[in-house]
């Protein structure tokens, strides 16, 4: 019986720290680009105690969203947000990018 080969890691420890940060930066950039900073931060702050449960829901929804998102990145993101420190990092990245965006808008 052959084992199924997947392109995505099955545990958080298999994702290099640099890849975790890159993916969180990508998500933060998209949030700020769409001007969803306040709702995103509010949502992340409210859901912090339930981040593990939320990440498991994301994994369960994978078959439905794989037509929109790259499955590998989606799976990695679902694993990354299991960790409280990564949720905090995402919030901080969103805030930093929003400040940069506001400075750029003011200089125009």
mmCIF file of C-alpha atoms in Angstrom:
data_model
loop_
_atom_site.group_PDB
_atom_site.id
_atom_site.type_symbol
_atom_site.label_atom_id
_atom_site.label_comp_id
_atom_site.label_asym_id
_atom_site.label_seq_id
_atom_site.Cartn_x
_atom_site.Cartn_y
_atom_site.Cartn_z
ATOM 1 C CA UNK A 1 0.000 0.000 0.000
ATOM 2 C CA UNK A 2 1.561 3.285 -1.135
ATOM 3 C CA UNK A 3 1.403 6.360 1.023
ATOM 4 C CA UNK A 4 -0.070 9.514 -0.423
ATOM 5 C CA UNK A 5 2.519 12.150 -1.287
ATOM 6 C CA UNK A 6 1.418 15.682 -0.460
ATOM 7 C CA UNK A 7 3.038 18.955 -1.473
ATOM 8 C CA UNK A 8 2.284 20.621 1.833
ATOM 9 C CA UNK A 9 3.615 19.954 5.320
ATOM 10 C CA UNK A 10 1.447 18.103 7.777
ATOM 11 C CA UNK A 11 2.796 19.803 10.896
ATOM 12 C CA UNK A 12 3.835 23.354 11.723
ATOM 13 C CA UNK A 13 7.425 22.363 12.548
ATOM 14 C CA UNK A 14 7.935 21.287 8.919
ATOM 15 C CA UNK A 15 7.407 24.861 7.696
ATOM 16 C CA UNK A 16 10.624 26.909 7.887
ATOM 17 C CA UNK A 17 10.380 30.114 9.941
ATOM 18 C CA UNK A 18 11.257 32.199 6.876
ATOM 19 C CA UNK A 19 8.362 30.642 4.926
ATOM 20 C CA UNK A 20 6.004 31.276 7.833
ATOM 21 C CA UNK A 21 6.961 34.954 7.972
ATOM 22 C CA UNK A 22 6.777 35.326 4.174
ATOM 23 C CA UNK A 23 3.256 33.919 4.103
ATOM 24 C CA UNK A 24 2.124 36.110 7.006
ATOM 25 C CA UNK A 25 3.606 39.152 5.242
ATOM 26 C CA UNK A 26 1.729 38.204 2.081
ATOM 27 C CA UNK A 27 -1.555 37.973 4.005
ATOM 28 C CA UNK A 28 -0.857 41.267 5.814
ATOM 29 C CA UNK A 29 -0.082 42.981 2.501
ATOM 30 C CA UNK A 30 -3.364 41.803 0.999
ATOM 31 C CA UNK A 31 -5.313 42.948 4.062
ATOM 32 C CA UNK A 32 -3.786 46.441 3.944
ATOM 33 C CA UNK A 33 -4.108 46.637 0.161
ATOM 34 C CA UNK A 34 -7.841 45.991 0.457
ATOM 35 C CA UNK A 35 -8.113 48.538 3.311
ATOM 36 C CA UNK A 36 -9.335 45.915 5.771
ATOM 37 C CA UNK A 37 -6.850 46.745 8.517
ATOM 38 C CA UNK A 38 -9.328 47.580 11.286
ATOM 39 C CA UNK A 39 -11.739 44.671 10.645
ATOM 40 C CA UNK A 40 -8.853 42.207 10.285
ATOM 41 C CA UNK A 41 -7.178 43.288 13.520
ATOM 42 C CA UNK A 42 -10.503 43.264 15.365
ATOM 43 C CA UNK A 43 -11.278 39.790 14.050
ATOM 44 C CA UNK A 44 -7.816 38.425 14.904
ATOM 45 C CA UNK A 45 -7.910 39.918 18.402
ATOM 46 C CA UNK A 46 -11.365 38.457 19.082
ATOM 47 C CA UNK A 47 -10.426 35.028 17.766
ATOM 48 C CA UNK A 48 -7.029 34.747 19.469
ATOM 49 C CA UNK A 49 -8.303 32.379 22.174
ATOM 50 C CA UNK A 50 -9.778 30.146 19.475
ATOM 51 C CA UNK A 51 -6.963 30.272 16.920
ATOM 52 C CA UNK A 52 -6.337 26.511 17.067
ATOM 53 C CA UNK A 53 -10.001 25.780 16.443
ATOM 54 C CA UNK A 54 -10.050 28.337 13.639
ATOM 55 C CA UNK A 55 -7.035 26.764 11.983
ATOM 56 C CA UNK A 56 -8.740 23.381 12.099
ATOM 57 C CA UNK A 57 -11.847 24.859 10.461
ATOM 58 C CA UNK A 58 -9.640 26.285 7.705
ATOM 59 C CA UNK A 59 -8.191 22.826 7.124
ATOM 60 C CA UNK A 60 -11.702 21.338 6.960
ATOM 61 C CA UNK A 61 -12.758 23.976 4.403
ATOM 62 C CA UNK A 62 -9.767 23.233 2.178
ATOM 63 C CA UNK A 63 -11.734 21.294 -0.479
ATOM 64 C CA UNK A 64 -14.079 24.226 -0.966
ATOM 65 C CA UNK A 65 -11.469 26.949 -1.230
ATOM 66 C CA UNK A 66 -8.865 25.157 -3.302
ATOM 67 C CA UNK A 67 -10.561 26.448 -6.449
ATOM 68 C CA UNK A 68 -9.724 30.006 -5.322
ATOM 69 C CA UNK A 69 -6.457 29.687 -3.367
ATOM 70 C CA UNK A 70 -3.291 27.718 -3.899
ATOM 71 C CA UNK A 71 -3.787 24.622 -1.766
ATOM 72 C CA UNK A 72 -0.203 24.600 -0.486
ATOM 73 C CA UNK A 73 -0.281 28.187 0.762
ATOM 74 C CA UNK A 74 -3.742 27.746 2.243
ATOM 75 C CA UNK A 75 -2.677 24.614 4.141
ATOM 76 C CA UNK A 76 0.463 26.328 5.400
ATOM 77 C CA UNK A 77 -1.526 29.370 6.559
ATOM 78 C CA UNK A 78 -3.992 27.133 8.391
ATOM 79 C CA UNK A 79 -1.102 25.476 10.229
ATOM 80 C CA UNK A 80 0.744 28.734 10.901
ATOM 81 C CA UNK A 81 -2.147 30.447 12.655
ATOM 82 C CA UNK A 82 -2.398 27.585 15.163
ATOM 83 C CA UNK A 83 0.419 29.264 17.064
ATOM 84 C CA UNK A 84 -0.448 32.300 19.226
ATOM 85 C CA UNK A 85 2.857 33.999 18.397
ATOM 86 C CA UNK A 86 2.061 33.842 14.685
ATOM 87 C CA UNK A 87 -1.332 35.471 15.195
ATOM 88 C CA UNK A 88 0.419 38.253 17.137
ATOM 89 C CA UNK A 89 2.999 38.567 14.356
ATOM 90 C CA UNK A 90 0.257 38.833 11.734
ATOM 91 C CA UNK A 91 -1.442 41.612 13.710
ATOM 92 C CA UNK A 92 1.863 43.460 14.069
ATOM 93 C CA UNK A 93 2.648 43.096 10.350
ATOM 94 C CA UNK A 94 -0.781 44.429 9.401
ATOM 95 C CA UNK A 95 -0.330 47.419 11.713
ATOM 96 C CA UNK A 96 3.187 48.171 10.388
ATOM 97 C CA UNK A 97 2.126 47.925 6.750
ATOM 98 C CA UNK A 98 -0.894 50.138 7.433
ATOM 99 C CA UNK A 99 1.331 52.832 8.955
ATOM 100 C CA UNK A 100 3.620 52.662 5.898
ATOM 101 C CA UNK A 101 0.602 52.884 3.592
ATOM 102 C CA UNK A 102 -0.697 55.953 5.437
ATOM 103 C CA UNK A 103 2.728 57.647 5.267
ATOM 104 C CA UNK A 104 2.899 56.979 1.529
ATOM 105 C CA UNK A 105 -0.594 58.384 1.030
ATOM 106 C CA UNK A 106 0.271 61.540 2.983
ATOM 107 C CA UNK A 107 3.426 62.152 0.969
ATOM 108 C CA UNK A 108 1.488 62.200 -2.299
#
